[in-house]
XYZ file of C-alpha atoms in Angstrom:
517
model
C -8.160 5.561 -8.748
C -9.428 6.337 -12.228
C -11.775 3.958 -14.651
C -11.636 3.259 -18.870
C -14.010 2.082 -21.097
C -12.523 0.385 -24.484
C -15.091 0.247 -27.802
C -14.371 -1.719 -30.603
C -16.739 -4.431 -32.257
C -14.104 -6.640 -32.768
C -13.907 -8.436 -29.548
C -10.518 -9.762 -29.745
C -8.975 -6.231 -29.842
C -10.992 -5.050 -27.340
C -10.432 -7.194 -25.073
C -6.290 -7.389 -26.041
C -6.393 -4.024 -24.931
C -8.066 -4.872 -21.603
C -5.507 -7.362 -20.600
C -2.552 -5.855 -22.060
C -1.627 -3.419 -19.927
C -0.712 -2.981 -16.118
C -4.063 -0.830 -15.338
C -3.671 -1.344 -11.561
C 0.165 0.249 -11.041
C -0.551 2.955 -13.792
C -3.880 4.038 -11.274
C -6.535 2.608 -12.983
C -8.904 0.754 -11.123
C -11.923 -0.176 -13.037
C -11.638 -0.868 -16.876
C -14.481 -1.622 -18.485
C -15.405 -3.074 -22.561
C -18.036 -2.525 -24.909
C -18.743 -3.745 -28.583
C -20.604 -0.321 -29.508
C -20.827 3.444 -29.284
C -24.549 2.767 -28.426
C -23.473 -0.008 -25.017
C -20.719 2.390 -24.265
C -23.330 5.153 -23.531
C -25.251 2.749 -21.509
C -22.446 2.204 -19.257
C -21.596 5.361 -18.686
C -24.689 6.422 -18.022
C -24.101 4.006 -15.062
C -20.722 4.460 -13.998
C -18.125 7.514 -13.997
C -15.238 7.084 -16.677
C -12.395 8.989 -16.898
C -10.591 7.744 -20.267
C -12.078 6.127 -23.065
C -10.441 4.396 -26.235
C -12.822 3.863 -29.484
C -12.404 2.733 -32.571
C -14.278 4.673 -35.066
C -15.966 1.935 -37.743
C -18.497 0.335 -35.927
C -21.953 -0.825 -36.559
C -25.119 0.556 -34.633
C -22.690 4.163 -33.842
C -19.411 5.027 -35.367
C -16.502 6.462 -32.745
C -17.134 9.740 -34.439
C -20.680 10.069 -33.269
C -19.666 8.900 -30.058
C -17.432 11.331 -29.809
C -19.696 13.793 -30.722
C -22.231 12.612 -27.962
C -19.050 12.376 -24.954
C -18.580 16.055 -25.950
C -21.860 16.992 -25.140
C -22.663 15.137 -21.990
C -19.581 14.964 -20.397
C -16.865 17.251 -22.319
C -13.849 16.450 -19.205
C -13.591 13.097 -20.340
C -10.617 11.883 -22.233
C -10.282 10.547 -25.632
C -8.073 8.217 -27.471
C -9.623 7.431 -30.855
C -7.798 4.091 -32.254
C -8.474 2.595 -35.809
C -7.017 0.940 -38.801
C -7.706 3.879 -41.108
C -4.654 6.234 -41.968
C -7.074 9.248 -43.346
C -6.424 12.668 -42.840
C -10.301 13.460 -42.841
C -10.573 11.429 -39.927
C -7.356 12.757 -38.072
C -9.270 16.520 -39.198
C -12.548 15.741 -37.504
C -10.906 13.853 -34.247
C -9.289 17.310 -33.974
C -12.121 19.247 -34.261
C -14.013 17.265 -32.324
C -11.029 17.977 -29.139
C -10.094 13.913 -29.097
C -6.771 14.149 -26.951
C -4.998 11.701 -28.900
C -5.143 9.754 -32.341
C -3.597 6.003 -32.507
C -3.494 3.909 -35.726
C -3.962 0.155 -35.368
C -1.902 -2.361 -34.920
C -1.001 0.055 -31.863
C 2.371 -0.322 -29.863
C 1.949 -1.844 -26.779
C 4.222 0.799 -24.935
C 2.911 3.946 -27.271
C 0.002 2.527 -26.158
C 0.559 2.858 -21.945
C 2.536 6.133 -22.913
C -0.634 7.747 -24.404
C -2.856 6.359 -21.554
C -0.304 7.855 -18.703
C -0.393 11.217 -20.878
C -3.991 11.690 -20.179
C -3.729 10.077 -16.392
C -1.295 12.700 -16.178
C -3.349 15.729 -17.411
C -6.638 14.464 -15.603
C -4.668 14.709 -12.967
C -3.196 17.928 -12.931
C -7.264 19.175 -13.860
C -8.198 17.735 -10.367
C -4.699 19.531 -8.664
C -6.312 22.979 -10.319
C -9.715 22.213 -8.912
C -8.536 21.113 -5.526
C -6.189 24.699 -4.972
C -8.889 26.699 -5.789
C -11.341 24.824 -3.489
C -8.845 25.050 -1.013
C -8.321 28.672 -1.497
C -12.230 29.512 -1.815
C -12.836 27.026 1.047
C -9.752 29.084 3.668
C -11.907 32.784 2.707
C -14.953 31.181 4.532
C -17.082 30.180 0.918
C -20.351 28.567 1.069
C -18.414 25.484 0.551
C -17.025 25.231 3.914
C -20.059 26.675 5.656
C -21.785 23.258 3.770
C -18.979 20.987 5.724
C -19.469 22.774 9.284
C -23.267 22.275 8.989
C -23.176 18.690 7.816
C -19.895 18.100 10.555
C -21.704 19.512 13.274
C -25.071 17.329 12.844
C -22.722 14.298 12.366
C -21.338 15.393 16.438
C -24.578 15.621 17.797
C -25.374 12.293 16.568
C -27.425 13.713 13.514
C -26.790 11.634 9.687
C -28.555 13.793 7.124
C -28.238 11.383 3.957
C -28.163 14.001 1.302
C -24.768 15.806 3.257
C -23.078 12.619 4.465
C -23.395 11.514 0.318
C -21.920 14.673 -0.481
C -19.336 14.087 2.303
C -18.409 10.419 0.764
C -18.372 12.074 -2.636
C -16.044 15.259 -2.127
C -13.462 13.315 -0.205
C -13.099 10.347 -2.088
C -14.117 8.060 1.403
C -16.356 4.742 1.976
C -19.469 5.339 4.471
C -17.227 2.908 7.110
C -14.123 5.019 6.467
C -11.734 4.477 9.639
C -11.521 8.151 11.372
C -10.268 9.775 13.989
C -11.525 13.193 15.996
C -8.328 16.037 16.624
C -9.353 19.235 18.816
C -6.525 21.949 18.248
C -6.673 23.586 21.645
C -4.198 26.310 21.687
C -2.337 27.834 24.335
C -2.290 31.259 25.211
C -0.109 33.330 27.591
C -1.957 37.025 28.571
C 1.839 38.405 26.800
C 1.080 37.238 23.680
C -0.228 39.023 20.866
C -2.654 36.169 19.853
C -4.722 37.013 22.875
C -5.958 39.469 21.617
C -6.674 38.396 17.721
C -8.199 34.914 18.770
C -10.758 34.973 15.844
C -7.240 35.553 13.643
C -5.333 32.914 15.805
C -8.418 30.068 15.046
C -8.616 31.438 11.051
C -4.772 30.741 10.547
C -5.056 26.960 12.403
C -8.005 26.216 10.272
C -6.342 27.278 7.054
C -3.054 25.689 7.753
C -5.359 22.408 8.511
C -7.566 22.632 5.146
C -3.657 23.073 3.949
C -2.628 20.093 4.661
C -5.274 17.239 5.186
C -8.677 18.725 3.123
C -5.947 19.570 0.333
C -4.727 15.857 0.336
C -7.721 14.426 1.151
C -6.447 12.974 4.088
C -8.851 14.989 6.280
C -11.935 17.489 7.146
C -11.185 20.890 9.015
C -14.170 22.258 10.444
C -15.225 24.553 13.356
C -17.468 22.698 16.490
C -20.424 24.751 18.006
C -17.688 26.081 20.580
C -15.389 27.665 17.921
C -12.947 24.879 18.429
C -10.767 23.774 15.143
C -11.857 20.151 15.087
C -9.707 17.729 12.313
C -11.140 14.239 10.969
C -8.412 12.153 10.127
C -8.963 9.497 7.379
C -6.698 6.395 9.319
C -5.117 3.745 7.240
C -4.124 0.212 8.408
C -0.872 1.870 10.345
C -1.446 2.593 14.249
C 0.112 5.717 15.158
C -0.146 7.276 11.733
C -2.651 9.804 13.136
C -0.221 10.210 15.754
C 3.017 11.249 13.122
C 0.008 13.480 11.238
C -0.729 15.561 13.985
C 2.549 15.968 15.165
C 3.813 17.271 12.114
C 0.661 19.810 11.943
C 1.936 20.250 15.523
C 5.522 21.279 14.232
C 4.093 23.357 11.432
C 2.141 25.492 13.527
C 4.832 26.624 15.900
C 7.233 27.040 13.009
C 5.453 29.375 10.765
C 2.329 30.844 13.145
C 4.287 30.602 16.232
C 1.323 28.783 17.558
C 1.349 26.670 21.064
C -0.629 24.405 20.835
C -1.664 20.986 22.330
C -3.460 18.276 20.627
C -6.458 16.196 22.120
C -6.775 13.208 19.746
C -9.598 10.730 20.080
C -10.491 7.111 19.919
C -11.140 5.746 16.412
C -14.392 5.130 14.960
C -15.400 3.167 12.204
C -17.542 4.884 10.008
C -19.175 8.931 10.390
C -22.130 7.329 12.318
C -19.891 6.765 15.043
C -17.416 9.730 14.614
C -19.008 12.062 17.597
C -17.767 8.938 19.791
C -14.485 9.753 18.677
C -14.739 13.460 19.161
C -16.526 13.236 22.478
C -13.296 11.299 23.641
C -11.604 13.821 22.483
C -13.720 16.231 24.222
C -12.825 14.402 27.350
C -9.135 15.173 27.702
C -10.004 18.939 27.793
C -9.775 18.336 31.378
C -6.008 16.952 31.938
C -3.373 19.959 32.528
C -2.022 21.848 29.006
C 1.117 20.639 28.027
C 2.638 22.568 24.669
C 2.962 20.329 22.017
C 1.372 17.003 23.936
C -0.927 15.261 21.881
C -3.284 13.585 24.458
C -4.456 10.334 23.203
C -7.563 7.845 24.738
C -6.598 5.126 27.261
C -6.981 2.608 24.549
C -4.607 3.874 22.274
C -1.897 4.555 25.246
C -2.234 1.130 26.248
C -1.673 -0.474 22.909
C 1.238 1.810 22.504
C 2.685 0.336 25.824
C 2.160 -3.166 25.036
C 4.145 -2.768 21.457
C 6.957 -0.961 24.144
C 7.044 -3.627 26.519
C 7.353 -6.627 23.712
C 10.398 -4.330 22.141
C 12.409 -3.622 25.113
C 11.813 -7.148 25.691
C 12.743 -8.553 22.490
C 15.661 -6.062 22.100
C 16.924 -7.574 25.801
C 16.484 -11.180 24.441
C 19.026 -10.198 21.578
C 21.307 -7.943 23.585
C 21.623 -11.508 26.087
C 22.052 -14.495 23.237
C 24.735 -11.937 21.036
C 26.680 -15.627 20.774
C 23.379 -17.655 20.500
C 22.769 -17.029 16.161
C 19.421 -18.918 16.108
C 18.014 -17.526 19.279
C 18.623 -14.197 18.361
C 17.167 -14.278 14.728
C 13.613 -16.081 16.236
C 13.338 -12.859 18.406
C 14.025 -10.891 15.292
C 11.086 -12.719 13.161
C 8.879 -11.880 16.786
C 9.698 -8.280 16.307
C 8.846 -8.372 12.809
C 5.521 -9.985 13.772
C 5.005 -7.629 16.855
C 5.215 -4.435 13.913
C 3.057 -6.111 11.871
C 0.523 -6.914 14.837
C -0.003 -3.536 16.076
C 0.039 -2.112 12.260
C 2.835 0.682 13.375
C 3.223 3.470 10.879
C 6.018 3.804 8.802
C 8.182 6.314 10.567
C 7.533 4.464 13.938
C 8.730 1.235 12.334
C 11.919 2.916 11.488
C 12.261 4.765 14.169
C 12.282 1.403 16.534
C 14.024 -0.279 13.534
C 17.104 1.499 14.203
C 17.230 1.794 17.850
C 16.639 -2.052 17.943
C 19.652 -2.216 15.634
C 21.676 -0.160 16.989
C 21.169 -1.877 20.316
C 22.196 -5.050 19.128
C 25.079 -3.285 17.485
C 26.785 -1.947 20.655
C 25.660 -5.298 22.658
C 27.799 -6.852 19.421
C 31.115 -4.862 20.155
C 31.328 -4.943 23.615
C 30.828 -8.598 23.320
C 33.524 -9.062 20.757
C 35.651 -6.429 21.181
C 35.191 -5.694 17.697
C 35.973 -1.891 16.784
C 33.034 -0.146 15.287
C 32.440 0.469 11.245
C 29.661 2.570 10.075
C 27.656 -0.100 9.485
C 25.030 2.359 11.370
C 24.812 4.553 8.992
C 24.247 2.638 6.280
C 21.499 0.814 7.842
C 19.785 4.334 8.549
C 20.445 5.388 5.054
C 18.611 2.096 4.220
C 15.715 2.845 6.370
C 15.035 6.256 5.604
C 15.065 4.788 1.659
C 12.904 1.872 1.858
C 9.138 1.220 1.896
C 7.106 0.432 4.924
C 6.991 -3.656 3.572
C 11.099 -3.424 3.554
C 11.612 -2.370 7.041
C 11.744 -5.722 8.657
C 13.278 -7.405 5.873
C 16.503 -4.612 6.128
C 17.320 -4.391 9.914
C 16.930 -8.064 9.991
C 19.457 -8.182 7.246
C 21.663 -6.071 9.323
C 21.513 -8.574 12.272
C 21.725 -11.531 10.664
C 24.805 -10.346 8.798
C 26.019 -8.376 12.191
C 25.717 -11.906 14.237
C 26.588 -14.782 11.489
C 28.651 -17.090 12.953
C 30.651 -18.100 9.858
C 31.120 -20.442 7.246
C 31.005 -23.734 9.709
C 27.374 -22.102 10.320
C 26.110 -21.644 6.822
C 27.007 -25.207 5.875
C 24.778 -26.174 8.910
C 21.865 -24.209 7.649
C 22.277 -25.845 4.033
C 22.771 -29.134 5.797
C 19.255 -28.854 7.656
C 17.694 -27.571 4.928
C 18.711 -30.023 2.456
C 17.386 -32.896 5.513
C 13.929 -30.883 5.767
C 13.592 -31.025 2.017
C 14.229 -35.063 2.157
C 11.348 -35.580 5.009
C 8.691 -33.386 3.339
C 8.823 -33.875 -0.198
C 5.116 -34.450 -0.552
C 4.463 -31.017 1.043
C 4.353 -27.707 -0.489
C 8.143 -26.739 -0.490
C 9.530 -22.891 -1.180
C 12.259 -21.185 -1.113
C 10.437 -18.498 1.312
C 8.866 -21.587 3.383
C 12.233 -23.122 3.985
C 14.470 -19.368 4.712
C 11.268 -19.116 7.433
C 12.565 -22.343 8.741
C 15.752 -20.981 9.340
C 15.353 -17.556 10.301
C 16.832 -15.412 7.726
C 15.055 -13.351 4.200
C 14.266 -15.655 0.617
C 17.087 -13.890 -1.293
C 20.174 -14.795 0.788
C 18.546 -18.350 1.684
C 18.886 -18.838 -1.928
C 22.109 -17.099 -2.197
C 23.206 -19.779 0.328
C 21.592 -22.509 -0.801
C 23.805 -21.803 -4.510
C 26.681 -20.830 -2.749
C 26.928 -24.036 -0.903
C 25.763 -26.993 -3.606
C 26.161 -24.780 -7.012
C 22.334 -25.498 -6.864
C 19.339 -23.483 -6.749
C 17.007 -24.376 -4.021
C 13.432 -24.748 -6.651
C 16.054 -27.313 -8.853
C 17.059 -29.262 -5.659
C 13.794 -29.820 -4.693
C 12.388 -30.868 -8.359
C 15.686 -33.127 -8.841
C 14.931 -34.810 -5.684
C 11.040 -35.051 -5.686
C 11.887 -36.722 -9.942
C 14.264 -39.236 -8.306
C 11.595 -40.254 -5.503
C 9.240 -40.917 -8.371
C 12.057 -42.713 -10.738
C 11.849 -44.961 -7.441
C 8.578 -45.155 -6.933
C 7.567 -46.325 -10.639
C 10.264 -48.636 -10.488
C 9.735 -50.393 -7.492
C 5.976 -50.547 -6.854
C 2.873 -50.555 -9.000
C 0.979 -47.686 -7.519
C -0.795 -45.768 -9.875
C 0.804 -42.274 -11.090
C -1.832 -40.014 -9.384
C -0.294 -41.424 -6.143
C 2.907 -40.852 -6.796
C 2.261 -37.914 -7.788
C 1.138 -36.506 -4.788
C 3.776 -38.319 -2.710
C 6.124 -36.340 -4.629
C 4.601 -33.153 -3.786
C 2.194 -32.646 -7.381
C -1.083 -32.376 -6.773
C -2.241 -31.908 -10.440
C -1.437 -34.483 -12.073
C -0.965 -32.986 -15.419
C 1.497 -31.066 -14.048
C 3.626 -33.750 -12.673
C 3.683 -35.629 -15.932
C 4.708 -32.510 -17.932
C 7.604 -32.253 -14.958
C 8.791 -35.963 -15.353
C 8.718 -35.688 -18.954
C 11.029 -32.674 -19.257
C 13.174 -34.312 -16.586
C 13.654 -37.649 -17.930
C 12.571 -37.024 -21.454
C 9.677 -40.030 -20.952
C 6.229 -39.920 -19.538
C 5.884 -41.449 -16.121
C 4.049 -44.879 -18.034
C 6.892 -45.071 -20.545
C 9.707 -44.504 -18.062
C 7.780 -47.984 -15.797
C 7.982 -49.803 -19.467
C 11.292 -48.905 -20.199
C 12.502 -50.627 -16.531
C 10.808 -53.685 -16.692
């Protein structure tokens, strides 16, 4: 994630330009303001910017000498000079002086983002440069790499020298409690094979394929142990197993274009370097099971979980495969499976994976049950999966079930039914659209669809026409105060529930009581 800095003295465009624009989905983390050249040196003497925007007239230090002093001190920086004055001396010395772009004010809100994502995009094909050629200097054995094994191999043996485990953090873009995750490549060698002979050349080509594809994407560290072996820290996300899919694919890659067998021994995971040799020493460990090509060995820990998330599926997908006629039954073990992915934080291709054999499970169980002649429903629900985010997955093949097992139109009015009773007892509760679908087992969007479908109604009006007419009651039938009814009515600001009852009925809540006595 990158960081900007925007300088203007006048604080109200400075601070526009803060809030205007989506910094977080264009990449930018961190944006920071200040009122003067002379405060925007003091913060960056503090923190690393990537882009800044200045406007040049400004008391104390004009953008131009800013400029100037960015140039000197840190000349990679990008600059986007903004200001009111349409003079070609300026637009001459903002060339001269390499600013990347020149804006005049009042700027376009989208010219604006588009100049912004120009320079994202060049900073970021700068760092692409920088990272091939590191990766190509660090794959011919450069000082570089021989400054990762040292500091890797003191981190095994237990050893935290603060100057390399900064320089670690630093290079790889990583917090100090960074989940990880030790993988020995220990290949497998028959006597017929030409690699016996060239194992120096067999452990150079694993090592650079590894740098390839994890250092390269900072999603890793290749280095060598003290026994030669190529050793891999994996940088883990939130998903379980996504170590797992990583390694198998390295797997995959070796064979295909080395021809190298290989099995992986992959250990626990640690939180943080300091306890990364605990990881690799349960790695160590497996050495001793029998080689198996293309096995990637993993601790007792991570088997187990792996069988647990197993067990609850086949159980869950048996639950389904038994209540095909049973609508509600089989949509609460749906939201358990959903919960069950989400537990043991699978990684995207496993959710999909399980996804569509739990579907497609249900799907046969369906037919045979029915007699129903098959579609290829399948493959659009694969096509789905393979398109959608790691967020979607449960939301799509529970879709595909819910649509698969619907009972029909008698059933739908049932759903409204209930949810239109559930609505009437819990008025003074929060109330949603996603609250209520929950309720009833199947996503937001075709709860609401329903909901429409079924009283030419949408749910959020329902529930506001119904919680106005409990307070139209309320006012005229007792003398409670309006705070009170306002929160049996579900408003717990009550601000907001006389702004509500006034664009309902067109009166306050005190002039509607006057009007009915």
């Amino acid at each position: 994630m990158y960081s900007i800095i925007i300088v203007d003295d006048e604080k109200i465009i400075r601070n526009g330009i803060a809030k205007v624009l989506p910094w977080k989905e264009m990449g930018i983390e961190r944006v920071f303001t200040a009122a003067s050249g002379l405060e925007a040196l003091d913060i960056m003497s503090r923190q690393p910017i990537d882009i800044m925007i200045t406007d040049i007239q400004m008391a104390e230090m004009d953008g131009l000498a800013l400029v100037e002093k960015i140039n000197q001190t840190n000349p990679s920086m990008r600059i986007i000079v903004l200001t009111g004055y349409n003079n070609f001396e300026y637009v001459q010395k903002c060339c001269k002086m390499e600013v990347h772009d020149y804006l005049l004010k009042p700027v376009d809100e989208d010219e604006l983002q588009q100049t912004v994502e120009k320079q994202l995009e060049a900073i970021k094909k700068r760092e692409l440069q920088v990272r091939e050629r590191k990766v190509l200097s660090r794959s011919e054995g450069t000082a570089e790499q021989m400054k990762i094994e040292h500091a890797m191999q003191n981190l095994l043996k237990g050893r935290q020298e603060p100057a390399s485990l900064k320089w670690l953090l630093e290079e790889y873009h990583v917090e100090e409690d960074q989940r990880l995750q030790a993988a020995i490549i220990a290949p497998i060698i028959y006597d017929s094979e030409s690699w016996s002979q060239h194992y120096e050349l067999l452990n150079l080509s694993i090592k650079n394929a590894c740098i390839e594809m994890f250092d390269f994407n900072r999603q890793g560290i290749t280095f060598e142990d003290d026994t030669k072996n190529i050793v891999l820290v994996l940088f883990n996300g939130n998903e379980y197993e996504e170590s797992v899919q990583q390694v198998e694919d390295l797997s995959t890659y070796l064979k295909e274009e080395y021809g190298i067998r290989q099995q992986i021994l992959l250990g626990s995971e640690a939180e943080g370097f300091g306890q990364f040799h605990i990881s690799y020493n349960d790695a160590c460990m497996m050495k001793k099971e029998p080689a198996v090509e293309g096995k990637i060995h993993q601790s007792a820990k991570s088997q187990l979980r792996l069988k647990l998330f197993n067990d609850i599926f086949h159980e869950i997908k048996k639950t389904i495969g038994n209540n095909i006629g049973d609508y509600e039954t089989a949509m609460r073990a749906m939201q358990a499976y959903c919960q069950a992915m989400d537990s043991y934080n699978l990684s995207q291709s496993l959710m999909k994976k399980c996804s569509y054999e739990m579907a497609s499970s249900i799907y046969f169980s369906y037919l045979l049950q029915t007699n129903e002649t098959g579609d290829n429903r399948l493959n659009e629900l694969l096509n789905a999966l393979l398109a959608c985010r790691r967020e979607d997955v449960g939301t799509v093949v529970t879709q595909f079930v819910m649509k698969l097992l619907n009972p029909g139109e008698e059933k739908v009015h049932e759903v409204v039914a209930k949810a239109k009773e559930y609505i009437k007892e819990h008025l003074e509760e929060p109330l949603s659209v996603t609250q209520l679908a929950e309720q009833f087992y199947v996503t937001p969007s075709y709860f609401s669809k329903l909901f429409k479908k079924n009283t030419g109604e949408g749910c959020n009006n329902y529930i506001v026409r119904k919680r106005m007419e409990k307070a139209q009651s309320l006012l005229t039938s007792t003398n409670m105060k309006t705070g009170k009814i306002a929160d049996l009515c579900g408003y717990k600001d009550v601000n907001y529930f006389s702004l509500a009852f006034k664009k309902y009925t067109a009166q306050s809540p005190m002039e509607y009581r006057e009007s009915k006595k």
